[in-house]
């Protein structure tokens, strides 16, 4: 049965996160404003292709905390650097992913990589916030750097599916996750048509990273997000030119969500505790 297209969301007006990330928020602040609709994915910020001039200052976001979820950064163009208070540091480039589990709490900073900053250029990236269920919100922080070549690959007739997290058929993605979810990049050849299987009942959406695709007779243009109904298990995708889609599909957590700035918890009491712990230096130290 077909998973019906619910709606196509054009990129909301961009805003700056720090001075390095010019993002369209597809959820939950604009676009899809129901905080549960894409659970366990809580936030999708998309930095559409944007040309940053050369700079000797590394643009980005300075030290800030997170608790209760994971931040997943996918670089499409340009390079992103990361440092956190758990001692992790990494640089990702085109096609690579940083999967940072903040869980009980970290401080981190995220910015353009030094050489990329100096040279300038087109920057394109996604940041996802993946919510954690109550039982894992206070687990230890973790950092997974996932290079493009480590991803699972499923070859379609008409495209290549890169499996970042979850699985497709019997091919697994490298990311360790806490709840059932799939994150894929689908690279489609020109003039192709393929059918993807996606789980019944999962919250599912696709972001057109490059090119346009046609789904159920509707065009999903570059930088647009397609939201699907949860019933059904198959989506047919057609292309005329080359295209890349980021595909998200996850089992809803079905828990209360209380979001406050960089904290994502189940109750206001837990938010107050997070603020108190942060103020008392319990998230560690990061220069
Ligand atoms: Mn952050």
XYZ file of C-alpha atoms and ligand atoms in Angstrom:
288
model
C 0.000 0.000 0.000
C 1.195 3.501 -0.866
C 2.322 5.861 1.892
C 0.453 8.953 0.752
C 2.103 12.333 0.435
C 0.503 14.541 3.103
C 1.990 17.860 2.052
C 5.015 19.541 0.536
C 6.612 22.237 2.664
C 8.622 24.986 0.940
C 11.723 26.212 2.779
C 10.647 28.613 5.553
C 12.472 31.993 5.608
C 16.056 31.418 6.776
C 17.519 32.642 10.030
C 21.067 32.606 11.372
C 22.194 30.185 14.072
C 25.302 31.882 15.394
C 27.049 33.484 12.421
C 27.785 30.303 10.464
C 24.520 28.482 9.933
C 21.876 30.069 7.737
C 19.023 27.650 8.219
C 15.441 26.969 7.255
C 13.602 25.367 10.147
C 11.226 22.736 8.743
C 10.148 21.747 12.268
C 9.164 22.453 15.003
C 9.327 26.302 14.864
C 8.028 26.727 11.339
C 6.850 24.350 8.643
C 5.542 21.458 10.754
C 4.751 23.056 14.115
C 3.344 20.003 15.859
C 6.265 18.860 18.072
C 5.171 15.220 17.903
C 4.529 15.003 14.176
C 8.048 13.832 13.186
C 8.972 12.145 16.516
C 11.574 10.905 17.314
C 12.981 13.632 15.030
C 12.324 16.829 16.968
C 14.055 19.462 14.882
C 15.181 19.832 11.296
C 17.347 22.831 10.466
C 18.469 22.932 6.852
C 21.263 25.187 5.656
C 20.441 25.427 1.957
C 23.409 26.122 -0.366
C 24.839 29.510 0.535
C 28.107 31.113 -0.448
C 30.187 32.299 2.507
C 33.000 34.706 1.562
C 36.531 33.933 2.803
C 37.055 34.782 6.469
C 39.886 34.513 8.978
C 37.319 34.072 11.716
C 35.679 30.655 11.883
C 31.957 31.240 11.683
C 29.678 29.125 13.824
C 28.075 28.742 17.208
C 30.166 29.160 20.356
C 29.970 26.981 23.475
C 26.427 25.950 24.435
C 24.798 23.034 26.283
C 22.417 20.267 25.261
C 20.541 17.639 27.282
C 17.976 14.968 26.533
C 18.571 14.237 22.860
C 21.087 13.771 20.020
C 22.332 16.337 17.507
C 23.005 14.893 14.078
C 24.906 17.026 11.590
C 25.054 15.987 7.942
C 27.449 17.941 5.720
C 26.577 18.185 2.032
C 28.938 21.015 0.958
C 31.646 22.669 3.036
C 33.173 21.351 6.246
C 31.949 21.443 9.838
C 34.085 21.186 12.974
C 32.933 20.183 16.430
C 34.365 20.185 19.968
C 32.573 18.984 23.072
C 33.105 18.786 26.811
C 33.233 14.974 26.678
C 36.582 15.443 24.891
C 35.395 14.693 21.382
C 36.541 16.649 18.368
C 35.895 16.061 14.722
C 35.724 17.568 11.257
C 33.249 16.326 8.709
C 33.156 17.048 4.997
C 30.887 16.360 2.090
C 28.657 13.365 2.776
C 29.905 12.769 6.342
C 27.863 12.781 9.528
C 28.441 13.723 13.179
C 26.074 11.898 15.480
C 26.443 13.434 18.936
C 24.469 12.012 21.818
C 24.130 14.798 24.349
C 21.880 12.688 26.625
C 22.741 13.662 30.256
C 24.515 16.761 29.015
C 27.456 18.199 27.131
C 28.792 21.561 26.174
C 29.819 21.842 22.555
C 30.696 24.296 19.822
C 30.017 23.927 16.130
C 31.667 25.974 13.419
C 33.066 26.060 9.904
C 36.331 24.174 9.570
C 39.407 26.427 9.461
C 40.524 25.933 5.847
C 36.981 26.117 4.581
C 36.518 29.398 6.451
C 39.705 30.838 4.957
C 38.805 29.829 1.421
C 35.077 30.434 1.675
C 32.596 28.684 -0.539
C 29.244 27.018 -0.762
C 28.011 25.619 2.527
C 25.112 23.166 2.703
C 24.204 21.090 5.730
C 21.474 19.589 7.848
C 21.139 19.494 11.604
C 18.640 17.102 13.087
C 17.688 16.772 16.718
C 16.793 13.198 17.536
C 14.818 12.949 20.743
C 15.611 10.300 23.350
C 12.977 8.414 25.331
C 12.814 9.027 29.112
C 14.839 5.918 29.927
C 17.869 7.156 27.939
C 17.744 10.926 28.490
C 20.293 10.769 31.312
C 22.604 8.179 29.756
C 26.274 9.136 29.169
C 27.175 11.373 26.215
C 28.553 9.689 23.105
C 30.065 10.837 19.824
C 29.948 8.979 16.520
C 31.755 10.284 13.489
C 30.426 8.571 10.410
C 32.386 9.017 7.213
C 30.551 8.612 3.927
C 32.489 5.479 2.997
C 31.353 3.721 6.207
C 27.679 3.995 5.381
C 25.599 1.038 4.342
C 24.815 0.917 0.647
C 21.764 -0.500 -1.064
C 21.850 -0.376 -4.841
C 18.543 0.273 -6.571
C 18.049 0.107 -10.290
C 18.048 3.905 -10.651
C 19.761 5.020 -7.486
C 22.046 4.395 -4.532
C 20.720 4.429 -0.980
C 23.256 5.391 1.695
C 22.170 4.107 5.058
C 23.358 6.385 7.858
C 21.188 4.892 10.601
C 18.751 2.021 10.795
C 18.633 -0.424 7.935
C 17.198 -1.033 4.502
C 16.292 -4.659 3.795
C 19.272 -6.508 5.318
C 21.807 -3.665 4.947
C 22.540 -1.781 8.140
C 23.742 1.763 8.737
C 26.696 2.424 11.084
C 25.013 4.831 13.546
C 24.023 3.390 16.902
C 20.581 4.666 17.833
C 18.421 4.320 20.934
C 15.070 3.786 19.230
C 13.986 2.391 15.858
C 14.628 4.918 13.106
C 16.071 5.186 9.620
C 18.160 8.017 8.174
C 19.150 7.646 4.532
C 20.608 9.645 1.679
C 19.078 8.531 -1.603
C 21.111 9.472 -4.683
C 18.942 9.132 -7.766
C 20.072 8.844 -11.365
C 18.482 11.007 -14.056
C 15.258 9.683 -15.571
C 14.793 6.936 -13.031
C 11.870 5.519 -11.136
C 12.083 3.387 -8.044
C 9.920 2.187 -5.196
C 11.136 2.409 -1.602
C 9.789 0.408 1.300
C 9.272 2.389 4.503
C 7.753 1.111 7.736
C 4.051 1.280 8.518
C 3.294 3.697 11.366
C 6.643 5.525 11.245
C 6.790 9.309 10.948
C 8.330 9.835 7.530
C 9.603 12.777 5.527
C 12.017 13.539 2.696
C 14.109 16.658 2.114
C 15.193 17.404 -1.454
C 18.900 18.180 -1.055
C 19.686 18.334 -4.756
C 17.447 18.306 -7.804
C 13.720 17.732 -7.939
C 11.726 14.517 -7.715
C 8.148 13.606 -8.531
C 6.127 11.706 -5.945
C 2.477 10.856 -6.522
C 2.277 13.289 -9.451
C 3.592 16.173 -7.335
C 6.960 17.815 -7.806
C 9.154 18.080 -4.728
C 11.597 20.800 -5.743
C 15.102 21.288 -4.336
C 15.089 22.531 -0.709
C 11.488 21.367 -0.176
C 10.328 18.831 2.412
C 7.761 16.134 1.666
C 5.728 14.878 4.642
C 4.017 11.486 4.366
C 1.059 9.895 6.057
C 1.992 7.152 8.519
C -0.153 4.436 6.973
C 1.202 2.556 3.994
C 4.615 1.073 3.285
C 5.744 2.170 -0.160
C 6.770 5.396 -1.871
C 7.425 5.629 -5.613
C 9.943 8.298 -6.621
C 10.581 9.533 -10.172
C 13.266 11.848 -11.479
C 14.145 13.638 -14.652
C 17.605 14.831 -13.553
C 20.035 13.639 -10.865
C 18.703 14.171 -7.372
C 19.562 13.565 -3.720
C 16.997 13.105 -0.967
C 17.508 12.956 2.781
C 14.974 10.451 4.083
C 13.829 10.315 7.708
C 11.570 7.615 9.069
C 11.172 6.832 12.749
C 8.934 5.097 15.234
C 7.130 7.778 17.274
C 8.277 7.951 20.914
C 4.799 8.767 22.244
C 6.060 10.593 25.330
C 5.427 14.165 26.508
C 7.860 16.704 25.028
C 8.958 19.774 26.950
C 11.465 21.838 25.002
C 13.335 24.818 26.369
C 16.226 26.271 24.375
C 18.915 23.576 24.118
C 17.134 21.132 26.470
C 14.587 18.525 25.461
C 12.920 16.699 28.333
C 9.620 15.120 29.386
C 8.569 17.634 32.087
C 9.155 21.207 33.283
C 10.714 19.832 36.476
C 13.383 18.151 34.336
C 13.935 21.385 32.408
C 14.420 23.282 35.680
C 16.884 20.598 36.776
C 18.779 20.948 33.478
C 19.044 24.726 33.901
C 20.210 24.287 37.501
C 22.780 21.628 36.540
C 24.060 23.821 33.717
C 24.372 26.813 36.062
C 26.257 24.603 38.537
C 28.794 23.518 35.932
C 27.617 19.911 35.740
C 27.831 19.838 31.940
C 31.610 19.952 32.115
C 34.100 22.465 30.796
C 34.854 23.646 27.296
C 36.907 26.667 26.253
Mn 24.468 22.490 19.346
